[in-house]
Short mmCIF file of C-alpha atoms in Angstrom, two decimals:
data_model
loop_
_atom_site.label_atom_id
_atom_site.label_comp_id
_atom_site.label_asym_id
_atom_site.label_seq_id
_atom_site.Cartn_x
_atom_site.Cartn_y
_atom_site.Cartn_z
CA MET A 1 -188.42 87.21 7.85
CA LYS A 2 -188.33 87.54 4.02
CA ARG A 3 -184.95 89.19 4.06
CA THR A 4 -183.48 86.31 6.18
CA ARG A 5 -185.02 83.78 3.86
CA LEU A 6 -183.60 85.44 0.80
CA PHE A 7 -180.15 85.72 2.38
CA GLY A 8 -180.23 82.06 3.36
CA PHE A 9 -181.37 81.05 -0.19
CA LEU A 10 -178.50 82.98 -1.77
CA PHE A 11 -176.05 81.62 0.66
CA VAL A 12 -177.00 78.03 -0.08
CA ILE A 13 -176.85 78.70 -3.79
CA LEU A 14 -173.33 80.18 -3.53
CA LEU A 15 -172.32 77.32 -1.24
CA GLY A 16 -173.50 74.73 -3.82
CA LEU A 17 -171.73 76.55 -6.63
CA ALA A 18 -168.50 76.66 -4.71
CA ALA A 19 -168.78 72.97 -3.80
CA GLY A 20 -169.48 71.94 -7.36
CA LEU A 21 -166.63 73.93 -8.78
CA SER A 22 -164.26 72.69 -6.09
CA TYR A 23 -165.25 69.09 -6.86
CA GLY A 24 -165.01 69.54 -10.67
CA TRP A 25 -161.83 71.50 -10.78
CA ILE A 26 -159.82 70.31 -7.75
CA LEU A 27 -160.96 66.91 -6.46
CA ASN A 28 -162.01 65.19 -9.76
CA PRO A 29 -160.81 67.12 -12.75
CA ALA A 30 -161.50 65.89 -16.34
CA GLU A 31 -158.55 64.03 -17.95
CA VAL A 32 -157.07 65.77 -20.88
CA ARG A 33 -156.49 63.38 -23.77
CA ASN A 34 -154.65 63.88 -26.99
CA THR A 35 -157.11 62.89 -29.69
CA SER A 36 -156.86 63.22 -33.39
CA LEU A 37 -159.10 65.09 -35.70
CA ASP A 38 -160.27 61.92 -37.47
CA SER A 39 -162.14 60.99 -34.26
CA LEU A 40 -164.41 64.12 -34.56
CA ARG A 41 -168.01 63.80 -35.75
CA SER A 42 -168.53 64.23 -39.43
CA ASP A 43 -170.07 67.72 -39.12
CA TYR A 44 -167.00 69.01 -37.18
CA GLN A 45 -164.60 67.42 -39.73
CA ALA A 46 -166.57 69.10 -42.50
CA ASP A 47 -166.17 72.42 -40.67
CA TYR A 48 -162.46 71.80 -40.33
CA VAL A 49 -162.11 70.97 -44.06
CA LEU A 50 -164.11 74.13 -44.92
CA MET A 51 -161.72 76.20 -42.82
CA VAL A 52 -158.80 74.61 -44.69
CA ALA A 53 -160.55 75.36 -48.04
CA GLU A 54 -161.06 78.95 -47.01
CA ILE A 55 -157.38 79.32 -46.10
CA PHE A 56 -156.47 77.70 -49.48
CA ALA A 57 -158.73 80.12 -51.33
CA VAL A 58 -156.69 82.95 -49.86
CA ASP A 59 -153.11 81.75 -50.05
CA GLN A 60 -153.28 79.06 -52.82
CA ASP A 61 -150.79 76.81 -50.97
CA LEU A 62 -151.85 73.37 -51.96
CA PRO A 63 -149.20 71.35 -50.17
CA ALA A 64 -149.98 73.13 -46.86
CA ALA A 65 -153.70 72.42 -47.39
CA ALA A 66 -153.00 68.81 -48.13
CA GLN A 67 -150.89 68.55 -44.93
CA LEU A 68 -153.71 70.05 -42.88
CA LEU A 69 -156.26 67.68 -44.42
CA LYS A 70 -154.09 64.64 -43.59
CA HIS A 71 -155.12 65.26 -39.91
CA VAL A 72 -158.80 64.60 -40.82
CA SER A 73 -158.40 61.76 -43.31
CA PRO A 74 -155.19 59.76 -43.30
CA VAL A 75 -156.52 58.08 -46.54
CA GLY A 76 -155.96 61.31 -48.55
CA PRO A 77 -156.89 64.91 -48.85
CA SER A 78 -159.19 64.29 -51.73
CA ARG A 79 -161.28 61.88 -49.67
CA ALA A 80 -161.63 64.39 -46.85
CA VAL A 81 -162.94 67.04 -49.23
CA GLN A 82 -165.41 64.66 -50.84
CA GLU A 83 -166.84 63.60 -47.53
CA SER A 84 -167.09 67.22 -46.43
CA LEU A 85 -168.92 68.12 -49.60
CA ILE A 86 -171.45 65.36 -48.86
CA THR A 87 -171.74 66.39 -45.24
CA GLY A 88 -172.03 70.07 -46.24
CA GLN A 89 -174.89 69.20 -48.61
CA GLN A 90 -176.65 67.32 -45.81
CA LEU A 91 -176.16 70.24 -43.45
CA ASN A 92 -177.24 72.90 -45.95
CA TYR A 93 -174.03 74.69 -46.29
CA SER A 94 -174.33 77.88 -48.37
CA ILE A 95 -173.53 77.86 -52.00
CA GLN A 96 -170.38 79.94 -51.35
CA GLU A 97 -169.12 77.44 -48.85
CA MET A 98 -169.81 74.51 -51.22
CA LEU A 99 -168.01 76.45 -54.01
CA THR A 100 -165.04 76.96 -51.69
CA LEU A 101 -164.89 73.20 -50.91
CA ALA A 102 -165.29 72.39 -54.68
CA GLY A 103 -162.45 74.70 -55.54
CA LEU A 104 -160.24 72.91 -53.17
CA GLU A 105 -161.31 69.52 -54.51
CA ILE A 106 -160.57 70.66 -58.08
CA ALA A 107 -157.14 71.88 -57.05
CA ILE A 108 -156.33 68.63 -55.25
CA ASN A 109 -157.52 66.44 -58.06
CA SER A 110 -155.58 68.37 -60.69
CA GLU A 111 -152.38 68.05 -58.57
CA VAL A 112 -152.62 64.43 -57.26
CA PRO A 113 -149.28 63.18 -58.71
CA LEU A 114 -147.57 66.27 -57.32
CA LEU A 115 -149.09 65.81 -53.84
CA ALA A 116 -148.17 62.12 -53.77
CA GLN A 117 -144.56 63.03 -54.32
CA GLU A 118 -144.25 65.84 -51.80
CA THR A 119 -145.93 64.14 -48.79
CA PRO A 120 -143.86 61.45 -47.21
#
């Protein structure tokens, strides 16, 4: 009796799993939308800017970093880094991460006229 009950229980669980996956993947799949990075929550934007800052710390390519930051903040790369510094402070980023962000901000602010000419 116990073996039949266990087999029936597992069968119903697997049947429910198969039905749920079939409904979610075949009958009613989620729509894929092209969204921009500026629609992300501020903590995800700060993580993206931190990744850009880490890339910049390695290769020192300021125009490439500015181009990547335009995806997060169409206003300008300096604004994106400033907002990320504030968000990072609120989220208790490590000192190393804050210094990496600050290094990118210093580089951007020292090259603002150059960046304005290079980006269309």
